[in-house]
PDB file of C-alpha atoms in Angstrom:
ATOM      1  CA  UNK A   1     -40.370  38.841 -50.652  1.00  0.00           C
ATOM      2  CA  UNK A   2     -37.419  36.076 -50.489  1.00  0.00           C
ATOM      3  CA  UNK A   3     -34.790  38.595 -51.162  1.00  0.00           C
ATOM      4  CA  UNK A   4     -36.297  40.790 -48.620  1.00  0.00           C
ATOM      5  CA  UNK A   5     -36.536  38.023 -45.935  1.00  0.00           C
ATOM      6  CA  UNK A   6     -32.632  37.274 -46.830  1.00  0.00           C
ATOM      7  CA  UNK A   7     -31.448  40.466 -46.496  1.00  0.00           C
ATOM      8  CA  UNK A   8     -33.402  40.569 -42.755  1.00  0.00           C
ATOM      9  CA  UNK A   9     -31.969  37.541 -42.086  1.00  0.00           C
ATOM     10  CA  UNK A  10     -28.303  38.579 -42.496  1.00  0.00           C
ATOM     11  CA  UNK A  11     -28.952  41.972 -40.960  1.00  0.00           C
ATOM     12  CA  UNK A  12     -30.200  40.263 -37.882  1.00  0.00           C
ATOM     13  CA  UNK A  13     -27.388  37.876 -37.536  1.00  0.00           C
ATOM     14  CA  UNK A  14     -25.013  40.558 -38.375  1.00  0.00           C
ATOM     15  CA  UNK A  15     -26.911  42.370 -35.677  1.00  0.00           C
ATOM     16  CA  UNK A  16     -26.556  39.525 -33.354  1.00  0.00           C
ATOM     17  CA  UNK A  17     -22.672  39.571 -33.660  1.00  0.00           C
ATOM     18  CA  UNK A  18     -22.857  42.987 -32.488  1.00  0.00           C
ATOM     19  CA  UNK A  19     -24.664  42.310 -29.685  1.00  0.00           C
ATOM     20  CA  UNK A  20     -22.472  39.736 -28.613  1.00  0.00           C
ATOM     21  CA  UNK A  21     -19.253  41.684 -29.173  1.00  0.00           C
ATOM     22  CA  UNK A  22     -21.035  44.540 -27.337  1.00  0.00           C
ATOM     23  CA  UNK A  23     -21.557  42.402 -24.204  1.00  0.00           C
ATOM     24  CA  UNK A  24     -18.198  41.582 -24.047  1.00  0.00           C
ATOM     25  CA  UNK A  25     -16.927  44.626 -24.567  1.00  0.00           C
ATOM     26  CA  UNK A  26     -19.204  46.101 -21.299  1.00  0.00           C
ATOM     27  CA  UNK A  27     -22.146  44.110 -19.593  1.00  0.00           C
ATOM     28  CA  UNK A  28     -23.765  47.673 -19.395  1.00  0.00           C
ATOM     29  CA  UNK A  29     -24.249  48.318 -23.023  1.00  0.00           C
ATOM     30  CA  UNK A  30     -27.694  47.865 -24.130  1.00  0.00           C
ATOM     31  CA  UNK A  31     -29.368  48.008 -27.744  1.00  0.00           C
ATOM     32  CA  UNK A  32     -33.049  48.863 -26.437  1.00  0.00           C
ATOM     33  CA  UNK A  33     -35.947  48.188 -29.221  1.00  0.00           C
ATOM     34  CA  UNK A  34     -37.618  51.547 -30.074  1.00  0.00           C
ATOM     35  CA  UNK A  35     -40.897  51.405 -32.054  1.00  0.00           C
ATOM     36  CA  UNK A  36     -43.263  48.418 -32.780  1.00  0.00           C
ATOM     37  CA  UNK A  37     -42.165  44.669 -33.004  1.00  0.00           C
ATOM     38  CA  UNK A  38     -42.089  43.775 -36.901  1.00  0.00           C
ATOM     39  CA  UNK A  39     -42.856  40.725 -38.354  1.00  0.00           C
ATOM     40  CA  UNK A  40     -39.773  39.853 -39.884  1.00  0.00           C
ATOM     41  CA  UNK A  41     -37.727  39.977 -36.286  1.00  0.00           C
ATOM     42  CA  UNK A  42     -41.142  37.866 -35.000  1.00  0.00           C
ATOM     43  CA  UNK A  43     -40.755  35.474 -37.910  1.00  0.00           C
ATOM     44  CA  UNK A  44     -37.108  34.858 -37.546  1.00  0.00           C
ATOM     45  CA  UNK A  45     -35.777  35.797 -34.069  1.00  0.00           C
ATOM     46  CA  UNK A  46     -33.550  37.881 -34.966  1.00  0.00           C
ATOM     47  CA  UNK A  47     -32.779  41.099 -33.876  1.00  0.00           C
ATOM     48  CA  UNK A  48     -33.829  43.276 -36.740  1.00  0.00           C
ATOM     49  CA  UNK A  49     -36.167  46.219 -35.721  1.00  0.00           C
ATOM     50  CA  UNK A  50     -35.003  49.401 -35.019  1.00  0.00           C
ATOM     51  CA  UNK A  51     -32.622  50.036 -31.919  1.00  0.00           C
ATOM     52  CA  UNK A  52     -30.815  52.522 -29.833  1.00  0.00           C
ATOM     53  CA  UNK A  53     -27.113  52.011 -28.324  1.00  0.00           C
ATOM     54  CA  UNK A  54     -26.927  53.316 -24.152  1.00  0.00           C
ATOM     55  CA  UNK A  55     -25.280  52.726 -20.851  1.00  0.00           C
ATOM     56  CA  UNK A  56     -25.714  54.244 -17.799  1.00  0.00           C
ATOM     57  CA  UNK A  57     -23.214  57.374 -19.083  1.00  0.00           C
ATOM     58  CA  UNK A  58     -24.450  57.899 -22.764  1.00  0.00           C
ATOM     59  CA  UNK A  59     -27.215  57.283 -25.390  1.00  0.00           C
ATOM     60  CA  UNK A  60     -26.295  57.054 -29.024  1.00  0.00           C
ATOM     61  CA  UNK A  61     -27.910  56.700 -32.310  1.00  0.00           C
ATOM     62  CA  UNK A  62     -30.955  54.183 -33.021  1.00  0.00           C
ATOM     63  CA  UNK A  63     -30.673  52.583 -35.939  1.00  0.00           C
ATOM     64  CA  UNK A  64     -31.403  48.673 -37.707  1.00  0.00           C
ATOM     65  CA  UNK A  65     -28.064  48.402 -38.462  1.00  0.00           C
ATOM     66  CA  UNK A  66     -26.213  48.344 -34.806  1.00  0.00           C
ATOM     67  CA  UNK A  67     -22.470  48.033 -36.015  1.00  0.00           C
ATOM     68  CA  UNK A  68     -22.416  51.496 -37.240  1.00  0.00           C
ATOM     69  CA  UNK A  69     -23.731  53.054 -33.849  1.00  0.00           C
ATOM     70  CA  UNK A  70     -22.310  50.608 -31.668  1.00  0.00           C
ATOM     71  CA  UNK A  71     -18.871  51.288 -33.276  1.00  0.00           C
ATOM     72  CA  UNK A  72     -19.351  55.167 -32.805  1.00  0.00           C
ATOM     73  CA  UNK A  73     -20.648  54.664 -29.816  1.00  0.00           C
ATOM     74  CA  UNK A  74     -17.816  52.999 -28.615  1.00  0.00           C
ATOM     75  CA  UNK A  75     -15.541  55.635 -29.959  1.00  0.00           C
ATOM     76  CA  UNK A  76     -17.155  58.181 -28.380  1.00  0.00           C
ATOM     77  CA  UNK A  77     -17.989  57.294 -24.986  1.00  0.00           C
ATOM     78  CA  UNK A  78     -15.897  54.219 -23.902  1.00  0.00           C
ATOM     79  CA  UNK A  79     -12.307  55.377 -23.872  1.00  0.00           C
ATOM     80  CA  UNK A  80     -11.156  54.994 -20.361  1.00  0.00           C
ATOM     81  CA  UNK A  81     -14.374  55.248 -19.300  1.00  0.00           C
ATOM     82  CA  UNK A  82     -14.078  54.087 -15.061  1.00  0.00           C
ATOM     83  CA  UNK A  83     -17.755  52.579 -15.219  1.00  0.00           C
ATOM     84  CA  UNK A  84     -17.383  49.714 -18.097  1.00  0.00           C
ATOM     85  CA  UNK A  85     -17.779  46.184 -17.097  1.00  0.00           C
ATOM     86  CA  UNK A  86     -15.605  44.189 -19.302  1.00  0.00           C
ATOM     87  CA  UNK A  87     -15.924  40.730 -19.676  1.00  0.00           C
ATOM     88  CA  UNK A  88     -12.255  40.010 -20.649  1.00  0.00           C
ATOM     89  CA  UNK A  89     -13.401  37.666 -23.555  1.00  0.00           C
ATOM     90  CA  UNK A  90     -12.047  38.878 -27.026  1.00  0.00           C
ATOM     91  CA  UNK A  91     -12.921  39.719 -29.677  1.00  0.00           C
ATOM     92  CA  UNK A  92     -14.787  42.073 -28.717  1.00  0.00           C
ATOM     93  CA  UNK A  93     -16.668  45.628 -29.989  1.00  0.00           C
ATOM     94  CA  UNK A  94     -13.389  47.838 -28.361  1.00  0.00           C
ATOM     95  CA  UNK A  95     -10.924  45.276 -30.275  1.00  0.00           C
ATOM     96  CA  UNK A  96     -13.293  44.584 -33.361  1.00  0.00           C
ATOM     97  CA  UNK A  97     -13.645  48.885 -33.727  1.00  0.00           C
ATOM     98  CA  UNK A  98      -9.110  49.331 -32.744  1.00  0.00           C
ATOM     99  CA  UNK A  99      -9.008  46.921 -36.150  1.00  0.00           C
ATOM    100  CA  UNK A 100     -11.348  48.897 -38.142  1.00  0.00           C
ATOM    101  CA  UNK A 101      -9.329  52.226 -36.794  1.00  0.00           C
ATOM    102  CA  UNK A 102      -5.953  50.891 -37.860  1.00  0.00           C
ATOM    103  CA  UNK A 103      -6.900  49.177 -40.926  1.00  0.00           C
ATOM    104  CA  UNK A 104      -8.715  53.044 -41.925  1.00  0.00           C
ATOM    105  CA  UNK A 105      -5.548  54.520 -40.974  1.00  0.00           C
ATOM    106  CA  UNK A 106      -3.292  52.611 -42.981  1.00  0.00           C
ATOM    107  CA  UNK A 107      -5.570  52.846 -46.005  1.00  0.00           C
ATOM    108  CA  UNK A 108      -5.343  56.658 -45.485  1.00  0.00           C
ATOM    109  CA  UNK A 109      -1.843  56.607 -45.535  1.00  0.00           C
ATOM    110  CA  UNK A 110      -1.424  54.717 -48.123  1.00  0.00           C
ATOM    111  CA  UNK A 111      -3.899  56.627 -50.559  1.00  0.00           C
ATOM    112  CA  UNK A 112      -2.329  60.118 -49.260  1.00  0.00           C
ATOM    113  CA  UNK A 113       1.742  57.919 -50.276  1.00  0.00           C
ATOM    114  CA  UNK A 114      -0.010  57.288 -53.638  1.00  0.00           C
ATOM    115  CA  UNK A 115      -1.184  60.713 -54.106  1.00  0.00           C
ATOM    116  CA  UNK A 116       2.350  62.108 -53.346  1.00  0.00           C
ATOM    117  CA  UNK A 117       3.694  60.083 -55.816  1.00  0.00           C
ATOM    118  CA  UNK A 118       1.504  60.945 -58.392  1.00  0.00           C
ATOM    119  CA  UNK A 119       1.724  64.490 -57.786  1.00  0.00           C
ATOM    120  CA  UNK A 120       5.054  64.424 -58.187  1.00  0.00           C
ATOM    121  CA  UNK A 121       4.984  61.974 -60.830  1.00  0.00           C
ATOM    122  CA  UNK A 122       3.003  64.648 -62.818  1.00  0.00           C
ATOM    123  CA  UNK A 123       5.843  67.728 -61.997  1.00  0.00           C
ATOM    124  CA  UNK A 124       8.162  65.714 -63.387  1.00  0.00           C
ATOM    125  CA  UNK A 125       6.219  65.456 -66.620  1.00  0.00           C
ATOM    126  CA  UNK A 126       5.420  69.120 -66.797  1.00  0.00           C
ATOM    127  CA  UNK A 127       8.947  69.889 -66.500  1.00  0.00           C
ATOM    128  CA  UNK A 128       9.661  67.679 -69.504  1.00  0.00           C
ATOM    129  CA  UNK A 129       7.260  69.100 -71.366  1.00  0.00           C
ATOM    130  CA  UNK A 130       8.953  72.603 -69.979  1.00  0.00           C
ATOM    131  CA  UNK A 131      12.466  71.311 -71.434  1.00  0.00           C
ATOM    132  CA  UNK A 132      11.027  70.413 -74.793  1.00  0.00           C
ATOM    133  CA  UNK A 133       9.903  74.023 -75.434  1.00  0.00           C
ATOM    134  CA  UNK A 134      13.193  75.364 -74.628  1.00  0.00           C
ATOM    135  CA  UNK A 135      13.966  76.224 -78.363  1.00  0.00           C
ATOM    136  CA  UNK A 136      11.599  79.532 -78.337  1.00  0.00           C
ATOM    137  CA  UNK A 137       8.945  78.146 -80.732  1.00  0.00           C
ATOM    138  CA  UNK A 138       6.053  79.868 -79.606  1.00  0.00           C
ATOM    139  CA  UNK A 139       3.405  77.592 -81.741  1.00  0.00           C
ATOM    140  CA  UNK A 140       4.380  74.379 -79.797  1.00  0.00           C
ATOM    141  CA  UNK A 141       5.136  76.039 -76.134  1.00  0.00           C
ATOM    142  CA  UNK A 142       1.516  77.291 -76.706  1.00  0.00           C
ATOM    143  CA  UNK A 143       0.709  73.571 -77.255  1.00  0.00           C
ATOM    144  CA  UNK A 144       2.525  72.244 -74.757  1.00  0.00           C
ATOM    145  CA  UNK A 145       0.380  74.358 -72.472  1.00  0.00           C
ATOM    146  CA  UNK A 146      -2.766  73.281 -73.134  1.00  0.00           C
ATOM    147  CA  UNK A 147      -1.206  69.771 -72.776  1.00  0.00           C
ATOM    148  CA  UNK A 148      -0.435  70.733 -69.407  1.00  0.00           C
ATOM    149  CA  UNK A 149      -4.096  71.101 -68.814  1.00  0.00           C
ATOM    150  CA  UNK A 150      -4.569  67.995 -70.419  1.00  0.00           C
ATOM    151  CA  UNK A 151      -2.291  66.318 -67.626  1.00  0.00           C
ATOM    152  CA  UNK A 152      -4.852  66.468 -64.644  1.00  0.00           C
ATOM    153  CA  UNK A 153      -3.344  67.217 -61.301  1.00  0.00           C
ATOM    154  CA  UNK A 154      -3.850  64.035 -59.218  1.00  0.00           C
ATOM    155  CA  UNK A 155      -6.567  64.805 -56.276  1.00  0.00           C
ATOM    156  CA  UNK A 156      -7.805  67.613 -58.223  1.00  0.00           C
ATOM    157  CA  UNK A 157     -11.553  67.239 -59.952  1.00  0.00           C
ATOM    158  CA  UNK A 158     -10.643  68.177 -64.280  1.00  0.00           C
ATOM    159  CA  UNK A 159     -11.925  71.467 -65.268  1.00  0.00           C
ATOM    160  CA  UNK A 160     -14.063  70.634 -68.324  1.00  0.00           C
ATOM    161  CA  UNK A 161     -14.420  73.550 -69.688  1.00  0.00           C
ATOM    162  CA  UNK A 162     -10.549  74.391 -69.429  1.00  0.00           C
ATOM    163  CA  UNK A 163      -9.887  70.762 -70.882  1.00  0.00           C
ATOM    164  CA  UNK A 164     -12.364  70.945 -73.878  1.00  0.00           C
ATOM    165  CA  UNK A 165     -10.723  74.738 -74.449  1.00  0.00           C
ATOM    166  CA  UNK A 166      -7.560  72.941 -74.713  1.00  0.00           C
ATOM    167  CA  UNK A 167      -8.377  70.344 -76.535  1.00  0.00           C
ATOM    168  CA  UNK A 168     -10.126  72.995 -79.448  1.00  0.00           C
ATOM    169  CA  UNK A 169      -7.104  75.042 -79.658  1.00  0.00           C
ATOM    170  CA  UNK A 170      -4.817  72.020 -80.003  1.00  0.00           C
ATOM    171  CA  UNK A 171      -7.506  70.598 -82.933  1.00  0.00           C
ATOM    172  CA  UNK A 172      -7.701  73.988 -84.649  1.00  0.00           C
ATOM    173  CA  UNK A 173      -3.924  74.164 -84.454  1.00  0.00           C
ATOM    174  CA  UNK A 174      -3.592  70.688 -85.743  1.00  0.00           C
ATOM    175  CA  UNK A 175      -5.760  71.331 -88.626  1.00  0.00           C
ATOM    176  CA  UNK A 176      -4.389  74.858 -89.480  1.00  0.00           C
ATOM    177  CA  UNK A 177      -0.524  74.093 -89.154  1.00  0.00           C
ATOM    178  CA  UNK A 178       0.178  70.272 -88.982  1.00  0.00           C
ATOM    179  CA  UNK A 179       3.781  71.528 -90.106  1.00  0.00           C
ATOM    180  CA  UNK A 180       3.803  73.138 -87.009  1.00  0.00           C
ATOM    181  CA  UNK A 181       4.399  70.087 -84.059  1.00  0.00           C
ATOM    182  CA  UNK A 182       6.912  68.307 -83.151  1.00  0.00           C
ATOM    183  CA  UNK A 183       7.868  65.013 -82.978  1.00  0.00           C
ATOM    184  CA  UNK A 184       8.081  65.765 -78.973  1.00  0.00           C
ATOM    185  CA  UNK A 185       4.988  67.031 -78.394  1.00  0.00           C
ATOM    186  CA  UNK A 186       3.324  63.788 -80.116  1.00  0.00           C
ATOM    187  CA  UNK A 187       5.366  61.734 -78.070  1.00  0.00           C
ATOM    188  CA  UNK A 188       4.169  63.326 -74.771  1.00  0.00           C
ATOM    189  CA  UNK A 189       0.595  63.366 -75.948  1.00  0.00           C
ATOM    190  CA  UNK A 190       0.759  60.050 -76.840  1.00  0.00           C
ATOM    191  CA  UNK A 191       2.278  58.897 -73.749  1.00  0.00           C
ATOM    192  CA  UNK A 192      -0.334  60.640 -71.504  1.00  0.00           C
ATOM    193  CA  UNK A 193      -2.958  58.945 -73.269  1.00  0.00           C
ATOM    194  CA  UNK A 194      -1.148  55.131 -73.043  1.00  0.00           C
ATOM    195  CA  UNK A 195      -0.400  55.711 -68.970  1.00  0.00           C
ATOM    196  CA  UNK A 196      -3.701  56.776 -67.992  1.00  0.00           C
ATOM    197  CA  UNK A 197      -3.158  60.656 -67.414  1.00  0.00           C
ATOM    198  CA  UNK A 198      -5.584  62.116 -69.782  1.00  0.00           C
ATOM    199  CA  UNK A 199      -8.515  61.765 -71.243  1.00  0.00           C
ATOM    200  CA  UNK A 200      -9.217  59.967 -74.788  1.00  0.00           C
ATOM    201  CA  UNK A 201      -9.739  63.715 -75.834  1.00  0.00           C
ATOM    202  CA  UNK A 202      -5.873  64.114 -76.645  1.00  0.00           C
ATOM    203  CA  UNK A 203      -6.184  61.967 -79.240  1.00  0.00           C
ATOM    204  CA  UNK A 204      -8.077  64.085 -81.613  1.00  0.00           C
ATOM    205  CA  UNK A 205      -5.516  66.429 -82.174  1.00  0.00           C
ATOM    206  CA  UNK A 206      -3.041  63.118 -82.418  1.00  0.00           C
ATOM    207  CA  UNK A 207      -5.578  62.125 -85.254  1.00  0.00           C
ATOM    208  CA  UNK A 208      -5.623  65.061 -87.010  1.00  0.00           C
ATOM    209  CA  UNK A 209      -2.168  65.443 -87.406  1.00  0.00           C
ATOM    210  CA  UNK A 210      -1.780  62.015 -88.767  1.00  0.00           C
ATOM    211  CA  UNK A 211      -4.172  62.207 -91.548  1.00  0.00           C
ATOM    212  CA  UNK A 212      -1.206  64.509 -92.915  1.00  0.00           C
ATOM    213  CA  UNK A 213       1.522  63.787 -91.244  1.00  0.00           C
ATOM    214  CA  UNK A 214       2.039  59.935 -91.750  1.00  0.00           C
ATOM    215  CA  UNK A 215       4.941  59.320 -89.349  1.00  0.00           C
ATOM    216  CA  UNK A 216       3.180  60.520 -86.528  1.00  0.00           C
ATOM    217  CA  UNK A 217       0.582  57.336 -86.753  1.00  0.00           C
ATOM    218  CA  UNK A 218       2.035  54.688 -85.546  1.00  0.00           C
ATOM    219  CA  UNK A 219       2.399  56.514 -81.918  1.00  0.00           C
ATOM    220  CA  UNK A 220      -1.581  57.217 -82.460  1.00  0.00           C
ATOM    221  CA  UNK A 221      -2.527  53.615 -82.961  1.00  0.00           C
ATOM    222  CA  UNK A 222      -1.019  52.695 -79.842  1.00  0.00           C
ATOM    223  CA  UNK A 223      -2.292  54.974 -77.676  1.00  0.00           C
ATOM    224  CA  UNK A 224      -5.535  54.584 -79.390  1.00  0.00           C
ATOM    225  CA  UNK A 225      -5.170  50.745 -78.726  1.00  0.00           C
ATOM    226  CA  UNK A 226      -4.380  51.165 -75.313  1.00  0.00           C
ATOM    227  CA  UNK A 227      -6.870  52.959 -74.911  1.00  0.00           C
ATOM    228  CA  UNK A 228      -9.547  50.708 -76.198  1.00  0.00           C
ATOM    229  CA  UNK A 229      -8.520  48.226 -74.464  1.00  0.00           C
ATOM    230  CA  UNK A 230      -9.391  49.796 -71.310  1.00  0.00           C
ATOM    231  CA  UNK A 231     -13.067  50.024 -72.687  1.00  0.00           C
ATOM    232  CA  UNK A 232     -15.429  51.767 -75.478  1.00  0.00           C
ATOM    233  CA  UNK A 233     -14.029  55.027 -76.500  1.00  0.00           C
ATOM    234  CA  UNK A 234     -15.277  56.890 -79.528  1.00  0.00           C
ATOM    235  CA  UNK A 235     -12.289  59.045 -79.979  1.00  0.00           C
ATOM    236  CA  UNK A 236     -10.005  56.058 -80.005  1.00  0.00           C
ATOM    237  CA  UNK A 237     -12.227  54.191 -82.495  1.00  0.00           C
ATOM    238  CA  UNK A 238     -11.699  57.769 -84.781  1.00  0.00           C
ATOM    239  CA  UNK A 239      -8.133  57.124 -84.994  1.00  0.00           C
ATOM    240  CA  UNK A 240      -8.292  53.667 -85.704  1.00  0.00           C
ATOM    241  CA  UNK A 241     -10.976  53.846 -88.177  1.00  0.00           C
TER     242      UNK A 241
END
């Protein structure tokens, strides 16, 4: 009962703020109470019952929590609308929702920036991996390949299926022809693992292959450690162990 009588109370004074940045914002703006008077906005005087956003030109949403319809309402009604009665006093809802706009916007941009970078963070890796199969052996371009789909595409949900495929052919491979891989191919493995582009999965193969191929441990352990260190993972423990 105390946590639910806290969480009215800040709704309400949240609420309240609203209300105030709403009258300044236009005089004509109303947040009329729809359904019966509950006993928490009784017992605190607060506005917390449920509440629709009008004016003389539109009706909104009703809802307890009036920033979110205030704000759309504001967004969709009140641009150069010619019968709004501004008080002049700031902040208020049209300057409070501008900030929330530009400070969305600017996320935005900087997520979609990121995801550019990545993206092209990740050709560059496939094209390294590209280069390092330029000698014609078909065993390791084959493995290179399903390293590719190791190396998820940033912005792009990992295929499962396709990655545990992948990861089977490069353990089968591992345990068939250890002789086969390259001191490359380790090397990239291990490096998608340590940065954060694949999943703890690669290492199997990586463990594999240095059960009987010593000098490709000590790139294993680290990624393994780095990869523990970001939290629990059971393949990582594997190659430790």
């Amino acid at each position: 009962m105390a946590d639910q009588m806290d969480q009215a109370v800040r709704l309400g004074m949240e609420n309240r703020e609203t209300i105030e940045l709403a009258r300044r914002h236009c005089l004509r703006m109303e947040f009329i109470q729809s359904g019966g008077q509950g006993y928490l906005e009784e017992a605190t005087g607060l506005p917390i019952n449920m509440r629709q956003v009008r004016c003389p030109v539109a009706i909104g949403d009703m809802a307890m929590n009036l920033r979110w319809i205030a704000s759309d309402f504001v967004r969709a009604n009140c641009a150069g609308c010619l019968e709004r009665k501004s008080t002049g006093e700031v902040p208020n809802l049209a300057t409070v929702v501008a900030q929330e706009d530009a400070a969305a916007a600017e996320a935005e941009l900087t997520r979609n920036e990121a995801l550019e970078i990545a993206r092209n963070s990740r050709a560059d890796r496939v094209e390294a991996r590209r280069a390092s199969t330029a000698t014609g052996d078909l065993t390791m371009a084959g493995a290179f390949q399903d390293l590719d789909k190791l190396d998820i595409s940033p912005g792009v949900e990992a295929d499962r299926d396709a990655v545990r495929a992948s990861v089977d052919r490069l353990n089968a491979l591992a345990d068939k022809v250890p002789e086969a891989f390259s001191e490359a191919f380790v090397a990239h493995a291990a490096k998608l693992v340590v940065e954060g582009h694949a999943s703890a999965l690669a290492l199997e193969p990586l463990r594999r292959l240095a059960i009987v191929r010593p000098e490709f441990a000590p790139a294993t352990v680290e990624a393994s450690l780095t990869e523990l260190r970001r939290g629990p993972s059971a393949p990582a423990g594997r190659c430790v162990a």
